mmCIF file of C-alpha atoms and ligand atoms in Angstrom:
data_model
loop_
_atom_site.group_PDB
_atom_site.id
_atom_site.type_symbol
_atom_site.label_atom_id
_atom_site.label_comp_id
_atom_site.label_asym_id
_atom_site.label_seq_id
_atom_site.Cartn_x
_atom_site.Cartn_y
_atom_site.Cartn_z
ATOM 1 C CA UNK A 27 -36.050 83.456 206.565
ATOM 2 C CA UNK A 28 -33.491 81.741 208.769
ATOM 3 C CA UNK A 29 -30.938 79.485 207.135
ATOM 4 C CA UNK A 30 -28.846 76.858 208.899
ATOM 5 C CA UNK A 31 -25.101 77.322 208.445
ATOM 6 C CA UNK A 32 -23.973 74.280 210.404
ATOM 7 C CA UNK A 33 -24.221 72.564 213.770
ATOM 8 C CA UNK A 34 -22.719 74.533 216.654
ATOM 9 C CA UNK A 35 -20.565 71.542 217.545
ATOM 10 C CA UNK A 36 -18.895 71.594 214.118
ATOM 11 C CA UNK A 37 -16.890 74.621 215.270
ATOM 12 C CA UNK A 38 -14.442 74.212 218.134
ATOM 13 C CA UNK A 39 -14.638 76.636 221.066
ATOM 14 C CA UNK A 40 -12.661 78.780 220.475
ATOM 15 C CA UNK A 41 -12.633 78.412 216.724
ATOM 16 C CA UNK A 42 -13.793 79.854 213.427
ATOM 17 C CA UNK A 43 -15.183 78.754 210.097
ATOM 18 C CA UNK A 44 -15.732 80.440 206.759
ATOM 19 C CA UNK A 45 -18.776 80.373 204.485
ATOM 20 C CA UNK A 46 -19.834 81.617 201.080
ATOM 21 C CA UNK A 47 -23.289 83.032 200.294
ATOM 22 C CA UNK A 48 -24.637 83.418 196.786
ATOM 23 C CA UNK A 49 -23.446 81.786 193.606
ATOM 24 C CA UNK A 50 -23.035 84.793 191.325
ATOM 25 C CA UNK A 51 -19.813 86.331 190.113
ATOM 26 C CA UNK A 52 -19.190 88.022 193.499
ATOM 27 C CA UNK A 53 -20.503 85.787 196.271
ATOM 28 C CA UNK A 54 -20.405 87.035 199.865
ATOM 29 C CA UNK A 55 -17.486 85.630 201.854
ATOM 30 C CA UNK A 56 -18.072 85.609 205.587
ATOM 31 C CA UNK A 57 -17.000 83.766 208.714
ATOM 32 C CA UNK A 58 -18.180 82.948 212.184
ATOM 33 C CA UNK A 59 -16.190 82.796 215.402
ATOM 34 C CA UNK A 60 -17.170 80.666 218.377
ATOM 35 C CA UNK A 61 -15.820 81.749 221.756
ATOM 36 C CA UNK A 62 -17.105 80.888 225.234
ATOM 37 C CA UNK A 63 -20.099 79.222 223.591
ATOM 38 C CA UNK A 64 -21.183 82.442 221.843
ATOM 39 C CA UNK A 65 -21.016 82.799 218.053
ATOM 40 C CA UNK A 66 -20.263 85.995 216.127
ATOM 41 C CA UNK A 67 -20.463 86.604 212.379
ATOM 42 C CA UNK A 68 -18.449 88.933 210.128
ATOM 43 C CA UNK A 69 -17.974 89.712 206.463
ATOM 44 C CA UNK A 70 -14.521 88.491 205.410
ATOM 45 C CA UNK A 71 -13.248 91.885 204.314
ATOM 46 C CA UNK A 72 -10.724 93.930 206.257
ATOM 47 C CA UNK A 73 -11.585 97.637 206.758
ATOM 48 C CA UNK A 74 -7.921 98.547 206.220
ATOM 49 C CA UNK A 75 -7.471 97.634 202.559
ATOM 50 C CA UNK A 76 -10.438 95.420 201.755
ATOM 51 C CA UNK A 77 -8.533 92.136 201.707
ATOM 52 C CA UNK A 78 -9.880 88.816 202.937
ATOM 53 C CA UNK A 79 -8.562 88.342 206.486
ATOM 54 C CA UNK A 80 -7.388 84.735 206.284
ATOM 55 C CA UNK A 81 -4.708 82.954 204.306
ATOM 56 C CA UNK A 82 -5.590 79.497 205.553
ATOM 57 C CA UNK A 83 -9.067 77.997 205.351
ATOM 58 C CA UNK A 84 -11.199 78.662 208.449
ATOM 59 C CA UNK A 85 -8.314 80.403 210.252
ATOM 60 C CA UNK A 86 -9.260 83.843 211.616
ATOM 61 C CA UNK A 87 -7.955 83.925 215.186
ATOM 62 C CA UNK A 88 -4.640 84.850 216.774
ATOM 63 C CA UNK A 89 -2.507 82.083 218.270
ATOM 64 C CA UNK A 90 -3.949 82.994 221.663
ATOM 65 C CA UNK A 91 -7.502 82.740 220.245
ATOM 66 C CA UNK A 92 -8.333 86.054 221.904
ATOM 67 C CA UNK A 93 -8.685 88.280 218.819
ATOM 68 C CA UNK A 94 -9.479 88.086 215.104
ATOM 69 C CA UNK A 95 -6.415 88.798 212.958
ATOM 70 C CA UNK A 96 -6.025 90.021 209.389
ATOM 71 C CA UNK A 97 -3.071 88.253 207.832
ATOM 72 C CA UNK A 98 -2.359 91.008 205.296
ATOM 73 C CA UNK A 99 -0.994 93.712 207.613
ATOM 74 C CA UNK A 100 -1.726 92.362 211.085
ATOM 75 C CA UNK A 101 -4.834 94.280 212.153
ATOM 76 C CA UNK A 102 -6.440 92.714 215.227
ATOM 77 C CA UNK A 103 -10.152 92.889 216.005
ATOM 78 C CA UNK A 104 -12.233 92.163 219.107
ATOM 79 C CA UNK A 105 -14.304 89.011 218.733
ATOM 80 C CA UNK A 106 -17.341 90.498 220.495
ATOM 81 C CA UNK A 107 -17.880 93.390 218.045
ATOM 82 C CA UNK A 108 -15.205 93.279 215.309
ATOM 83 C CA UNK A 109 -13.614 96.593 216.285
ATOM 84 C CA UNK A 110 -9.907 96.957 215.427
ATOM 85 C CA UNK A 111 -7.794 97.313 218.565
ATOM 86 C CA UNK A 112 -4.308 97.251 217.010
ATOM 87 C CA UNK A 113 -2.670 97.492 213.616
ATOM 88 C CA UNK A 114 -3.178 99.897 210.715
ATOM 89 C CA UNK A 115 -6.893 100.704 211.190
ATOM 90 C CA UNK A 116 -7.588 101.270 214.920
ATOM 91 C CA UNK A 117 -11.257 101.890 215.684
ATOM 92 C CA UNK A 118 -12.467 100.618 212.305
ATOM 93 C CA UNK A 119 -14.815 97.674 212.382
ATOM 94 C CA UNK A 120 -15.506 94.469 210.530
ATOM 95 C CA UNK A 121 -19.017 94.355 209.073
ATOM 96 C CA UNK A 122 -21.043 92.207 211.459
ATOM 97 C CA UNK A 123 -23.584 89.530 210.540
ATOM 98 C CA UNK A 124 -26.427 88.576 212.867
ATOM 99 C CA UNK A 125 -26.066 85.029 214.165
ATOM 100 C CA UNK A 126 -28.630 83.002 216.100
ATOM 101 C CA UNK A 127 -28.269 79.641 217.773
ATOM 102 C CA UNK A 128 -31.315 77.411 217.957
ATOM 103 C CA UNK A 129 -31.539 73.719 218.689
ATOM 104 C CA UNK A 130 -27.763 73.366 218.445
ATOM 105 C CA UNK A 131 -27.688 74.925 214.961
ATOM 106 C CA UNK A 132 -26.059 78.173 213.848
ATOM 107 C CA UNK A 133 -28.540 80.298 211.889
ATOM 108 C CA UNK A 134 -28.289 83.394 209.694
ATOM 109 C CA UNK A 135 -30.976 85.512 208.048
ATOM 110 C CA UNK A 136 -31.012 85.026 204.270
ATOM 111 C CA UNK A 137 -32.403 88.545 203.793
ATOM 112 C CA UNK A 138 -29.456 90.111 205.626
ATOM 113 C CA UNK A 139 -26.921 88.171 203.580
ATOM 114 C CA UNK A 140 -28.727 88.968 200.322
ATOM 115 C CA UNK A 141 -28.562 92.679 201.206
ATOM 116 C CA UNK A 142 -24.794 92.410 201.727
ATOM 117 C CA UNK A 143 -24.403 90.915 198.259
ATOM 118 C CA UNK A 144 -25.582 94.084 196.559
HETATM 119 S S1 FES B 221 -5.907 94.556 204.729
HETATM 120 FE FE1 FES B 221 -6.160 93.883 206.777
HETATM 121 S S2 FES B 221 -4.583 94.840 207.890
HETATM 122 FE FE2 FES B 221 -4.351 95.573 205.853
#
């Protein structure tokens, strides 16, 4: 079942926004990035040491807005596929989340997010 995260226009282009899924003890933390009117989704967990990537709310991009950055040790990831291109874990990837855009809304699949919770 598709679930609406937010309106596309609520995220600047380029820009990013974080979300939480599930209300148990360990909810899923994830974020979406909007760039060139495409939207990409990732679990907010760095493949280097498992930390959350951001220190400031909704802030996942470099100053140039060209890459995703982990604030812990500076790993940088491509926006299009979450692969690390510099820093301590080259070639490792962020866990991706399928995003759809329909009628100006950003959608995720509840089933996919539920599976990531376990
Ligand atoms: S935890 Fe992300 S670069 Fe180390």
